Short mmCIF file of C-alpha atoms and ligand atoms in Angstrom, two decimals:
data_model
loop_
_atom_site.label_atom_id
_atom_site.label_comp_id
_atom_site.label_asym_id
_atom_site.label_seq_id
_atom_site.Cartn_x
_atom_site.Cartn_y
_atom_site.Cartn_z
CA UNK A 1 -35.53 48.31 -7.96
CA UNK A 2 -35.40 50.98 -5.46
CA UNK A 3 -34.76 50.57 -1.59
CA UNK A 4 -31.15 50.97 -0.24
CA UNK A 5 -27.94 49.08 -0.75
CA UNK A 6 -27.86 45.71 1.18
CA UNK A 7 -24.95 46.03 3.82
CA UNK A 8 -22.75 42.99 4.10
CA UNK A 9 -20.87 43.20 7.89
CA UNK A 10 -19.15 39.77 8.97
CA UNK A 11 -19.04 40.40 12.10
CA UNK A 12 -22.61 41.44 12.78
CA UNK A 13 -25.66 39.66 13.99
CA UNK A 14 -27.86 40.87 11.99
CA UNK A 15 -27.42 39.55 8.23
CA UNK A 16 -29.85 40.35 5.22
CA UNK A 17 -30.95 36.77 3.78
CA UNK A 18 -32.71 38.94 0.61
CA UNK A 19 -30.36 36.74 -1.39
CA UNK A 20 -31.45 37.34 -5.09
CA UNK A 21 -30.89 41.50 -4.20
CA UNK A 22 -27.15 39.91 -2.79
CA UNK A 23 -26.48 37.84 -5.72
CA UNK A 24 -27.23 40.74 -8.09
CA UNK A 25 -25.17 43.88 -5.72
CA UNK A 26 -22.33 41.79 -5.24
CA UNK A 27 -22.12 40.33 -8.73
CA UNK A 28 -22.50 36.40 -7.43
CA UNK A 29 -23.16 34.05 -10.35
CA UNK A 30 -26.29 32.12 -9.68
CA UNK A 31 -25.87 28.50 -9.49
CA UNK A 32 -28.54 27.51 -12.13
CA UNK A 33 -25.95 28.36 -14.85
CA UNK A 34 -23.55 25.78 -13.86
CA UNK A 35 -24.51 21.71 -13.80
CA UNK A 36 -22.67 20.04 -10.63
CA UNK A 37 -22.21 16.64 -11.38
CA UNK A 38 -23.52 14.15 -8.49
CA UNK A 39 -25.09 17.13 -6.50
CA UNK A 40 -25.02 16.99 -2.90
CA UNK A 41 -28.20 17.40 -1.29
CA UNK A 42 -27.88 21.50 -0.67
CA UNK A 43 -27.33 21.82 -4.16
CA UNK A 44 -30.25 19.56 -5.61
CA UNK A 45 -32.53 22.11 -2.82
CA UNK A 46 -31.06 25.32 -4.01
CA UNK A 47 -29.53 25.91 -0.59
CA UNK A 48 -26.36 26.55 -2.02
CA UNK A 49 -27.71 29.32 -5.03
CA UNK A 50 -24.79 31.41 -5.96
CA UNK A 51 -21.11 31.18 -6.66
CA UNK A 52 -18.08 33.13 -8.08
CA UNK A 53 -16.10 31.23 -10.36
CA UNK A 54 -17.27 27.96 -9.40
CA UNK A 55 -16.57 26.70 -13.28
CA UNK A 56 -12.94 26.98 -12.41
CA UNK A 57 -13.00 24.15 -10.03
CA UNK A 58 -15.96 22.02 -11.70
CA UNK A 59 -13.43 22.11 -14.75
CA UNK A 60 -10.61 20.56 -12.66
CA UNK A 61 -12.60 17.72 -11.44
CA UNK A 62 -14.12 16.99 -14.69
CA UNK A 63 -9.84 16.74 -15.90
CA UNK A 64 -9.30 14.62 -12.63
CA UNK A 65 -6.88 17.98 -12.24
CA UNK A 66 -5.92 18.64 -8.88
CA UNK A 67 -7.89 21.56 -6.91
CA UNK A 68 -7.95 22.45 -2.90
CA UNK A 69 -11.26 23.44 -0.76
CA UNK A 70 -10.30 26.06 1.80
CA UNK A 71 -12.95 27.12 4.24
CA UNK A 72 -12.07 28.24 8.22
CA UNK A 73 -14.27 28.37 11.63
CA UNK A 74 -14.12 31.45 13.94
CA UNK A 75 -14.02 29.73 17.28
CA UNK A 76 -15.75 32.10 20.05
CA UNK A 77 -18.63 29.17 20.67
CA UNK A 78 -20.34 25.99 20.22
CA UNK A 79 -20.96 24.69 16.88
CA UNK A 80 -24.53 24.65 16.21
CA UNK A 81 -26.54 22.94 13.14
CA UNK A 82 -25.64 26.33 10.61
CA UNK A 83 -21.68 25.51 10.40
CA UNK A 84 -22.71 21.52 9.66
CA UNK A 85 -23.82 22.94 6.34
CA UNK A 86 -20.19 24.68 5.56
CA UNK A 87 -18.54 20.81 6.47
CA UNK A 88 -21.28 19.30 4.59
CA UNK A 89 -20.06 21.07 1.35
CA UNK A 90 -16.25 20.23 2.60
CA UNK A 91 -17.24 17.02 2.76
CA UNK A 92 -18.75 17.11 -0.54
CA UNK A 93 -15.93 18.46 -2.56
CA UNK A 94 -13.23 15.71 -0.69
CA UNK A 95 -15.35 13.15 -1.75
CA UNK A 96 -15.40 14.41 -5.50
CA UNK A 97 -11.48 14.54 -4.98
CA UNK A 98 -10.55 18.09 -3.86
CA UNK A 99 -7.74 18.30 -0.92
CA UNK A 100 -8.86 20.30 1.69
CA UNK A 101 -7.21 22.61 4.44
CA UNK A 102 -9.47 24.20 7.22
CA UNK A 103 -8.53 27.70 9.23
CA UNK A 104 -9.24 27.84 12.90
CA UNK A 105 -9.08 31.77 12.65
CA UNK A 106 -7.45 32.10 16.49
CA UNK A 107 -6.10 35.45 15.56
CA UNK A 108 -9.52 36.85 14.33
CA UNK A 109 -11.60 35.62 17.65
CA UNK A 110 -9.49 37.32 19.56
CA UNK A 111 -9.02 40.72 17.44
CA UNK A 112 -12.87 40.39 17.21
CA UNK A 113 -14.43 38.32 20.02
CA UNK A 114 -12.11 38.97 23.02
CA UNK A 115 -11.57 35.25 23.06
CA UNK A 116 -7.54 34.28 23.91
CA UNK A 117 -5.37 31.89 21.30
CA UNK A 118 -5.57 28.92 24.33
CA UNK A 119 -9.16 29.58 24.65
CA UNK A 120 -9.80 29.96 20.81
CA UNK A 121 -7.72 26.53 20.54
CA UNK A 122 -9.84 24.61 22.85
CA UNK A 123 -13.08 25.54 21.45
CA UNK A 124 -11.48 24.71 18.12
CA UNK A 125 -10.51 21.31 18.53
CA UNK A 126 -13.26 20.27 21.26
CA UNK A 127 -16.30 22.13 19.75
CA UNK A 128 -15.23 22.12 15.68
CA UNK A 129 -12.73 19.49 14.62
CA UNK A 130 -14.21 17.09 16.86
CA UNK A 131 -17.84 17.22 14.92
CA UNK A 132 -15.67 17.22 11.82
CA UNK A 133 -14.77 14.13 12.67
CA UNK A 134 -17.70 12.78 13.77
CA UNK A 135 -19.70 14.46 10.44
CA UNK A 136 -17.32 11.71 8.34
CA UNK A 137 -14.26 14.39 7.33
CA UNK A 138 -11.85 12.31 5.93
CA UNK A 139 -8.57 12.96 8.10
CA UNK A 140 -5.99 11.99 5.88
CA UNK A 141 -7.22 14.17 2.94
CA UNK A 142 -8.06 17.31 5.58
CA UNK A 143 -5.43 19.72 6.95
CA UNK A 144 -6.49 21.78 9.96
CA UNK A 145 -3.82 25.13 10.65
CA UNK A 146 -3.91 28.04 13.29
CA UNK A 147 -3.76 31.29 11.96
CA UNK A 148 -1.78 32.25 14.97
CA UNK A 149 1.25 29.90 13.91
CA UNK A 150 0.76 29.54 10.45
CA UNK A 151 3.70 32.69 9.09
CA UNK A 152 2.71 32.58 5.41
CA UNK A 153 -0.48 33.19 5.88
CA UNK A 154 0.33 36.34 7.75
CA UNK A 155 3.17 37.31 5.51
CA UNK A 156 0.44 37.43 2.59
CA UNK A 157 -1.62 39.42 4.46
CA UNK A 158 0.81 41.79 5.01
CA UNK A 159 2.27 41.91 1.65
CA UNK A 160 -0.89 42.19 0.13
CA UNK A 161 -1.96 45.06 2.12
CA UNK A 162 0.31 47.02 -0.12
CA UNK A 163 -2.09 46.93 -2.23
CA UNK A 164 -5.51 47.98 -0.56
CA UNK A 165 -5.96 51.52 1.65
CA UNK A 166 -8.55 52.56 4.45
CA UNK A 167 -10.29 53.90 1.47
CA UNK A 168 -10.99 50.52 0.51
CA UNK A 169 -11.77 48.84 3.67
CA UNK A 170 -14.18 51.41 4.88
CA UNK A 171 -16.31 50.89 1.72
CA UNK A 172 -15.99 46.84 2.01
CA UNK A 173 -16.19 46.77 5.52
CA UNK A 174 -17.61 50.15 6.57
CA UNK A 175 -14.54 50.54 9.02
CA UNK A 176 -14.10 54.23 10.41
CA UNK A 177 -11.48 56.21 11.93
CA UNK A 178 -12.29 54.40 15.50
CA UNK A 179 -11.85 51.08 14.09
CA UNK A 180 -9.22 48.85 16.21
CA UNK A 181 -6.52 47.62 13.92
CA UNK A 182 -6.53 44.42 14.55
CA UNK A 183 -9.70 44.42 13.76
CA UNK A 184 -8.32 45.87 10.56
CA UNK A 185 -5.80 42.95 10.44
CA UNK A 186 -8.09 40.74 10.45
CA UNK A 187 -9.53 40.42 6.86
CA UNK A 188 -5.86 40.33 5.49
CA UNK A 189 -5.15 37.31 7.49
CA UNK A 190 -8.43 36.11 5.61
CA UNK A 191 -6.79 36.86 2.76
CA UNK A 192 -3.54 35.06 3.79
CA UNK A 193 -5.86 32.13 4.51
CA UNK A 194 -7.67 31.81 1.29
CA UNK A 195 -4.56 32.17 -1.14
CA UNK A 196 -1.60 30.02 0.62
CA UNK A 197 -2.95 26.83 -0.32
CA UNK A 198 -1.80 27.78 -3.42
CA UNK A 199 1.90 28.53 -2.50
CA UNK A 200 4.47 26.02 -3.54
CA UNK A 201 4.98 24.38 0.07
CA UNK A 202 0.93 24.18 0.66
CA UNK A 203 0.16 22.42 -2.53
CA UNK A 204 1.20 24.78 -5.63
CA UNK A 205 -0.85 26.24 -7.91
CA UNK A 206 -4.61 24.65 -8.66
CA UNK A 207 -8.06 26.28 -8.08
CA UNK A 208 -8.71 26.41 -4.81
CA UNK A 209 -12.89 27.29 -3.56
CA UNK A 210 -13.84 28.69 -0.57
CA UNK A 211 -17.47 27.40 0.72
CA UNK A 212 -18.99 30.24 2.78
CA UNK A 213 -21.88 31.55 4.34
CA UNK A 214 -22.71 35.02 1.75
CA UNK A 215 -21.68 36.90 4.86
CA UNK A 216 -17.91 36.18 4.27
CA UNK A 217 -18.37 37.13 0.59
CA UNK A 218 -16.80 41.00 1.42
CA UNK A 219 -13.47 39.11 2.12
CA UNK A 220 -13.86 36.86 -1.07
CA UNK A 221 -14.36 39.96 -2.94
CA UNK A 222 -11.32 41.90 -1.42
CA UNK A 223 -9.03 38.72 -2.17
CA UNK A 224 -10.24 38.32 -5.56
CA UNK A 225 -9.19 41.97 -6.18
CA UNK A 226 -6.18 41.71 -4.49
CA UNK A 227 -5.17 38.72 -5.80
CA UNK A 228 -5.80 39.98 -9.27
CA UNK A 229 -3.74 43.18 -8.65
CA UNK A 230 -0.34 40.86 -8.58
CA UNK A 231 -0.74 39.41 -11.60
CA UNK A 232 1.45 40.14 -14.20
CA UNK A 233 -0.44 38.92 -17.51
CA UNK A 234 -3.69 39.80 -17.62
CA UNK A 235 -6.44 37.79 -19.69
CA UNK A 236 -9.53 39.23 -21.28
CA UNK A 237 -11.88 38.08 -23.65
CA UNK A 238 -10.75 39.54 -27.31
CA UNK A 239 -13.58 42.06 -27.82
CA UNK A 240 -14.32 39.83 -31.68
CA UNK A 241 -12.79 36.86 -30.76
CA UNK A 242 -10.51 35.22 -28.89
CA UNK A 243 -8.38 36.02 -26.15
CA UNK A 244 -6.58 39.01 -25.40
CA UNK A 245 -3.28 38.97 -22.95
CA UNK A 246 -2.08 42.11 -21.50
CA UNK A 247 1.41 43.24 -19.19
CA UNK A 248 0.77 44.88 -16.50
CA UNK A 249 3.75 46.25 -15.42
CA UNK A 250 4.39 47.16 -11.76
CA UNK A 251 7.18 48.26 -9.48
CA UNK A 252 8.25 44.68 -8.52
CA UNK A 253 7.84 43.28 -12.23
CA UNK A 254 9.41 46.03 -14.03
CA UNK A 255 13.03 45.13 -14.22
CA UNK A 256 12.38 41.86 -15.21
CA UNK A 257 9.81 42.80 -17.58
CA UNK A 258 12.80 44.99 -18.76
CA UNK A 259 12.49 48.38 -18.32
CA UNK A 260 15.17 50.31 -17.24
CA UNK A 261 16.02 52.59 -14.30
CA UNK A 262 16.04 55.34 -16.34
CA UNK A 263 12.58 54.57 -17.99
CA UNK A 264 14.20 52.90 -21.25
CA UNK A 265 13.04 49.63 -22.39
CA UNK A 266 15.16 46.70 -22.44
CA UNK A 267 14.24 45.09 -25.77
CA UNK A 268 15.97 41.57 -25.60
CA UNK A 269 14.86 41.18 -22.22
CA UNK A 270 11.15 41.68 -23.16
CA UNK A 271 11.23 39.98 -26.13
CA UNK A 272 12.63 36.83 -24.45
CA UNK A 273 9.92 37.55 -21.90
CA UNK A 274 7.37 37.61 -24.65
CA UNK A 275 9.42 34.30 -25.99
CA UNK A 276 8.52 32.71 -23.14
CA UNK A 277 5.25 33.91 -23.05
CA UNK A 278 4.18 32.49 -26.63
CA UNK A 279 6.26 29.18 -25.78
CA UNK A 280 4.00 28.65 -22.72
CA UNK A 281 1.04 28.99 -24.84
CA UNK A 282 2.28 27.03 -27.64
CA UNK A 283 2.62 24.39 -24.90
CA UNK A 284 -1.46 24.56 -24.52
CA UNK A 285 -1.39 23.13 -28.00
CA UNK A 286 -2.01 26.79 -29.77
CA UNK A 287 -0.78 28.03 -32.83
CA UNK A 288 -1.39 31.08 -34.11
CA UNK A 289 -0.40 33.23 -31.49
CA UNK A 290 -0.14 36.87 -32.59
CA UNK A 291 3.02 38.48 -30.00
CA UNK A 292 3.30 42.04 -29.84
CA UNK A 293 6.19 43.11 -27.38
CA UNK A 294 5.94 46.58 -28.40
CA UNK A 295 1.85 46.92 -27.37
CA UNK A 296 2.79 44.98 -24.18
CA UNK A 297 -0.08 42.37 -25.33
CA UNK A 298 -0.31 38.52 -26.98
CA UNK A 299 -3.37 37.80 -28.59
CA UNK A 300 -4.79 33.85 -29.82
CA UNK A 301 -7.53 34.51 -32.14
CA UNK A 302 -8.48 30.70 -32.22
CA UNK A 303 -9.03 30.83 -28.22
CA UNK A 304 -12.52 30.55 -27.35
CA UNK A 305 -14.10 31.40 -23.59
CA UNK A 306 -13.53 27.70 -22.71
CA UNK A 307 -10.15 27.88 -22.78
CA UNK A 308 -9.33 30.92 -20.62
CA UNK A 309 -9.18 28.74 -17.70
CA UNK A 310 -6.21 26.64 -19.14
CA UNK A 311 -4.69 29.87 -20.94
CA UNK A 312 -4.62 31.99 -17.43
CA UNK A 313 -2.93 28.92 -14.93
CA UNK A 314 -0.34 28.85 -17.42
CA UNK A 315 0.54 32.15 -17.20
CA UNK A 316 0.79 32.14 -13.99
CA UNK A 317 3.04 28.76 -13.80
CA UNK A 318 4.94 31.38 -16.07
CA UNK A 319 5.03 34.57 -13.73
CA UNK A 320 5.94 31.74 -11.19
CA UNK A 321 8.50 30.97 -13.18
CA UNK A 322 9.85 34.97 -13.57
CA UNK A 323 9.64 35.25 -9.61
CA UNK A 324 6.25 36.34 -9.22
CA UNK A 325 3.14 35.08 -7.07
CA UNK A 326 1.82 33.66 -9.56
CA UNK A 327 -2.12 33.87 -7.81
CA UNK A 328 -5.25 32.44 -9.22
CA UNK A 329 -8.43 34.02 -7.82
CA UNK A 330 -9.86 31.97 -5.69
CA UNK A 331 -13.21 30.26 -6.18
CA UNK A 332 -16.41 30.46 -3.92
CA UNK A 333 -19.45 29.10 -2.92
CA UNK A 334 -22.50 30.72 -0.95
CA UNK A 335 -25.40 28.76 0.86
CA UNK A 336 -28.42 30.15 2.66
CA UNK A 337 -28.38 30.68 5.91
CA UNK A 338 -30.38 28.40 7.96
CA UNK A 339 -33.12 29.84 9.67
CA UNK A 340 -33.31 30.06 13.72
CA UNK A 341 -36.13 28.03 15.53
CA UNK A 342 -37.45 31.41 15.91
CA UNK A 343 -37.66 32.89 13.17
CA UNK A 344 -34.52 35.35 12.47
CA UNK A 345 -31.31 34.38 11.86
CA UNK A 346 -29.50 31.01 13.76
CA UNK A 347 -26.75 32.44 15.99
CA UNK A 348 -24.48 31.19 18.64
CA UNK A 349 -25.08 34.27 20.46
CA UNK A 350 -28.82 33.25 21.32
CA UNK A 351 -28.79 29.50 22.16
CA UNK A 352 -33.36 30.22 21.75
CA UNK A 353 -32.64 30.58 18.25
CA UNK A 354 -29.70 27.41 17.99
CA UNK A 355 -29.69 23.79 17.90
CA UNK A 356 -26.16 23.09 18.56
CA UNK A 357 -24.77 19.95 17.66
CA UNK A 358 -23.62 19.07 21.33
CA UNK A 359 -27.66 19.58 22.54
CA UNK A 360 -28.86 16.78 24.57
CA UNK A 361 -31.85 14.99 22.94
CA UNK A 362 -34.51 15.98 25.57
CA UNK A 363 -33.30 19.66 24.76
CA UNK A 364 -33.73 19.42 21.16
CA UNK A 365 -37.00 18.21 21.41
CA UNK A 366 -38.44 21.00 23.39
CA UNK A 367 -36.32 23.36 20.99
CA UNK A 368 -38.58 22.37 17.92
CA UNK A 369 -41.79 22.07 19.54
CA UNK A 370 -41.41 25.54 20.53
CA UNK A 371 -40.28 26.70 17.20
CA UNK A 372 -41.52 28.95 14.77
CA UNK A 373 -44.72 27.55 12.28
CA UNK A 374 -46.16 28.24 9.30
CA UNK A 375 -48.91 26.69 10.72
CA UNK A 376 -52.56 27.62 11.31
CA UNK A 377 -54.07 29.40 14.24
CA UNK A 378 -56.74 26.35 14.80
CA UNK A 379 -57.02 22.96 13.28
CA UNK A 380 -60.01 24.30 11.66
CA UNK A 381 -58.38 26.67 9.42
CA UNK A 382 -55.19 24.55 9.07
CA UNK A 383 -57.31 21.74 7.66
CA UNK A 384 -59.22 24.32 5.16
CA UNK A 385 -56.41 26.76 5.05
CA UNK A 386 -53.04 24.83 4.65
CA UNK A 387 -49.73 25.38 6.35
CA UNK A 388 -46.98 27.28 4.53
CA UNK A 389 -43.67 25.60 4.86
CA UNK A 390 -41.40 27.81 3.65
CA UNK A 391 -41.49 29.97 7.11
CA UNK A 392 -41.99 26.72 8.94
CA UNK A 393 -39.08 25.88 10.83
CA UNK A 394 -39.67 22.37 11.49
CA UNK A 395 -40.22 21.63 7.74
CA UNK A 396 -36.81 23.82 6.61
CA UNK A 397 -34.44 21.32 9.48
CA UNK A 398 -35.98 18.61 7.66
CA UNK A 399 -35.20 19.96 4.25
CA UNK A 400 -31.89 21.85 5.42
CA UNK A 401 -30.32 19.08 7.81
CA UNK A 402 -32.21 15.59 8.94
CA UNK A 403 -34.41 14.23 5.77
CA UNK A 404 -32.12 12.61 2.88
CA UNK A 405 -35.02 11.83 0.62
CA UNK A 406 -36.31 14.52 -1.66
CA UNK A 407 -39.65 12.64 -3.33
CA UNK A 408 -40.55 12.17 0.54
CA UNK A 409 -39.18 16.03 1.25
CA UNK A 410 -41.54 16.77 -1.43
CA UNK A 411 -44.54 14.73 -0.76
CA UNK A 412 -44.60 16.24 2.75
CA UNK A 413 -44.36 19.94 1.41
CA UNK A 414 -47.47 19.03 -0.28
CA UNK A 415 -49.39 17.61 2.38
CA UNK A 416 -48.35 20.57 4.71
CA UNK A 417 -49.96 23.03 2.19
CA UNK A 418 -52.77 21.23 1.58
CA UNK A 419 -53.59 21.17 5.29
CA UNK A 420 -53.18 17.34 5.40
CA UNK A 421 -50.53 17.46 8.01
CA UNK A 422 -50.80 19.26 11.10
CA UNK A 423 -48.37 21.93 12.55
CA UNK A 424 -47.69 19.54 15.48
CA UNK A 425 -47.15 16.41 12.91
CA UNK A 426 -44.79 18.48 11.28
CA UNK A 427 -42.68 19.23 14.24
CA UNK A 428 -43.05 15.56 15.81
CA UNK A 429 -41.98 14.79 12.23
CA UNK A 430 -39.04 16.78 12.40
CA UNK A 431 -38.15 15.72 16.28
CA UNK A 432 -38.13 12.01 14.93
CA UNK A 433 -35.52 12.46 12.22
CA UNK A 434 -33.67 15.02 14.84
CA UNK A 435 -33.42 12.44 16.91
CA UNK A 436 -31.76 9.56 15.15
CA UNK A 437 -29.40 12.24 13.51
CA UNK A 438 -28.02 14.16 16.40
CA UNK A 439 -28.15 10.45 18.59
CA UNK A 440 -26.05 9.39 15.57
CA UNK A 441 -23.44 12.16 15.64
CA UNK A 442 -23.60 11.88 19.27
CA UNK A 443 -22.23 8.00 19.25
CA UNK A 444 -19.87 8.81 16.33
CA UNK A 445 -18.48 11.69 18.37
CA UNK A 446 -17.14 8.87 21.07
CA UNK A 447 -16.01 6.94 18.24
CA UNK A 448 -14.00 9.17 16.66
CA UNK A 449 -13.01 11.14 19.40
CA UNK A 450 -9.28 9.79 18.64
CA UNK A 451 -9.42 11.33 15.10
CA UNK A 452 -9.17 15.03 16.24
CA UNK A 453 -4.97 14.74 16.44
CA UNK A 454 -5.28 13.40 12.82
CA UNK A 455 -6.66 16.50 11.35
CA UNK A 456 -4.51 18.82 12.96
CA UNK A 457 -0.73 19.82 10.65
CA UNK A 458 1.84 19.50 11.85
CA UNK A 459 2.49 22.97 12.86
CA UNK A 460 -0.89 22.62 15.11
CA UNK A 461 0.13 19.78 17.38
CA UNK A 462 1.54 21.41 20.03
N1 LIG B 501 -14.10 34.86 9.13
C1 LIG B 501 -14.63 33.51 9.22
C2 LIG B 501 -15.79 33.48 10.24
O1 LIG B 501 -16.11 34.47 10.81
C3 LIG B 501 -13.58 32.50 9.58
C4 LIG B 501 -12.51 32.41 8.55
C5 LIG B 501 -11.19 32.74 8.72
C6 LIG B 501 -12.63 31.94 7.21
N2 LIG B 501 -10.50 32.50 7.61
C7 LIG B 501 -11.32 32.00 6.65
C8 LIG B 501 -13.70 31.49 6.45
C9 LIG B 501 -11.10 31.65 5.34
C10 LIG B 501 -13.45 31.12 5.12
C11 LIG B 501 -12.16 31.21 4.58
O2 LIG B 501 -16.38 32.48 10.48
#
């Protein structure tokens, strides 16, 4: 393949949506490798198509295990129909049992946006949490915190910044030697944000996912690494069989991993490391556990890929245990990005190319019949021709957001290609179903209005 290296920036307007060229540069997993039991409706239309360890969390609801869905909203402006599809997969995962905790990133909008933390908080609750309310979140199992007064999530940050360099950030981020610092803050308060659900007072240790957009995937792929780079045992995949564990030994493991000031090793105290090490295992229901203190490694022949998952949470219950962090990668999920009624990419930034969920009906209706068509030029050639919906944009907010049925979904594809349906049908089509749905959220915004308090913790009601 030649061409150059797609550019992931965050923060920038324009994003590449050449997703199989993503999936394959970034190392995403596709999504047709793993089977979601009851699929939600982006994942039976490939809208969600790649993940990173996805099987992580999919193993913890199969076990009934407990596991935590972390996602968080930038607020600098109204929340338009693209963000519904992050809550949608929220939503998703709370009804299939996962607990879920939602970051307003206050500290980000303003390093990045310019917008203030009372500013950032009253977009937050009046433009986000209220739709999250009124898109059926489930209050009592959602926890929504403010970076700005949230410390643990800014001590990880910081503490993990020991850990990454300039060096590293300008080829994530492409940050330069003019880049603000805050601005350079900013990801490691991501960070901070993805892994603290995981801290003992946020809900201990369980697989926590992150559903994104694949433009947040640079700060996925810096907390993975980062997160990694802490650990104490490391697990790989014996290169015959089995599984392989591995010390890493750092500065603030060492002494407890017993080695000396002076470089010697401390042989009972790594051996009764190592004890403890095998008895975890043991624990897993494993027997023949080969321990070799001296090679810094453990190794369970028997172990097969399945069981990593298991083997690696207990080792970190066990570094836990020895006064580590004790941090499980976190998982993620990517969906496409939905397409603006013009064409290019759906962006608060240009309200031509946005519905946004606060639109007034009348609005919305002159939106989509002014929106981009994979239509014909004439009827003529339509008829003989056929429409193309997968540029249409009418067709994708029927497939993306408004129509529930797929056999219908599908029969109208059909009919649109075959020229049966007109490029005006299609949109009227699509204004219909608009209509009931955003009249729906409308009412249910009233109704729920008294909700928003529910979702905040406690150390957001102020
Ligand atoms: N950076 C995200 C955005 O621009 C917001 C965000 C902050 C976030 N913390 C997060 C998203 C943690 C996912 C997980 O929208």
């Amino acid at each position: 393949m030649g061409g150059e290296d797609v550019v992931i920036d965050p923060w920038g307007s324009a994003q590449s949506t050449d997703y199989s060229r993503i999936t394959e540069q970034f190392g995403l997993a596709s999504m047709d490798d793993v089977s979601v039991p009851n699929p939600s409706r982006l994942h039976r239309r490939g809208i969600i198509f790649a993940h990173r360890d996805l099987d992580t969390v999919l193993a913890s609801q199969r076990l009934g295990d407990s596991y935590g869905v972390l996602t968080g909203l930038m607020p600098s402006g109204q929340m338009h129909m693209g963000h519904s599809m992050v809550i949608d997969q929220v939503k998703w995962f709370q009804e299939q049992g996962g607990d879920v905790t939602i970051a307003v990133a206050d500290l980000e909008s303003q390093a990045t946006r310019g917008v203030s933390l009372a500013k950032g908080r009253d977009i937050a609750l009046r433009e986000y949490v209220a739709y999250y309310a009124a898109l059926g979140l489930d209050p009592d199992k959602c926890s929504v915190y403010f970076q700005s007064s949230r410390p643990i999530v800014q001590r990880l940050g910081f503490q993990l910044g020991k850990r990454t360099n300039l060096n590293e950030f300008e080829s994530i981020y492409g940050f330069s030697g003019d880049t603000n610092l805050a601005h350079v803050q900013a990801p490691l308060v991501q960070v901070g944000d993805i892994l603290h659900p995981q801290t003992e007072s946020y809900g201990g240790l369980r697989p926590i996912v992150v559903p994104v957009g694949v433009d947040q995937d640079p700060h996925l792929r810096l907390t993975r690494g980062l997160a990694a780079k802490t650990n104490w045992f490391n697990v790989k995949d014996g290169s015959s069989s089995g599984v392989v564990i591995g010390l890493s030994v750092q500065d603030d493991n060492a002494e407890v991993l017993g080695k000396l000031p002076n470089g010697r090793l401390d042989k009972d105290k790594l051996n009764s490391v190592f004890g403890g090490l095998v008895a975890s295992l043991e624990h897993l229901g494993f027997s023949d556990i080969l321990s070799n203190p001296k090679q810094g490694t453990v190794s369970v022949p028997s172990a097969t890929p399945n069981d990593t998952i298991r083997i690696r949470m207990k080792l970190l219950e066990y570094e836990r245990s020895l006064g580590g962090m004790g941090l499980l990668a976190p998982s993620s999920t990517y969906h496409h990005f939905a397409v603006g009624l013009t064409g290019e990419k759906m962006s608060s930034s240009k309200p031509k190319t946005t519905i946004f969920l606060g639109d007034d009906l009348k609005a919305v209706e002159k939106k989509i019949k002014r929106a981009f068509s994979g239509g014909q030029a004439t009827v003529e050639e339509h008829r003989r021709l056929g429409g193309n919906p997968d540029i249409d944009v009418a067709y994708r907010y029927m497939m993306y957001f408004f129509e529930d049925d797929d056999a219908y979904l599908h029969e109208v594809n059909s009919r649109y290609r075959s020229g049966d349906i007109l490029a005006g049908e299609m949109k009227q089509m699509c204004i219909d179903r608009a209509t009931v749905w955003l009249g729906e959220l409308h009412e249910m915004r009233d109704q729920t209005e008294h909700l928003v308090t529910e979702f905040l913790a406690s150390d957001a009601r102020y």
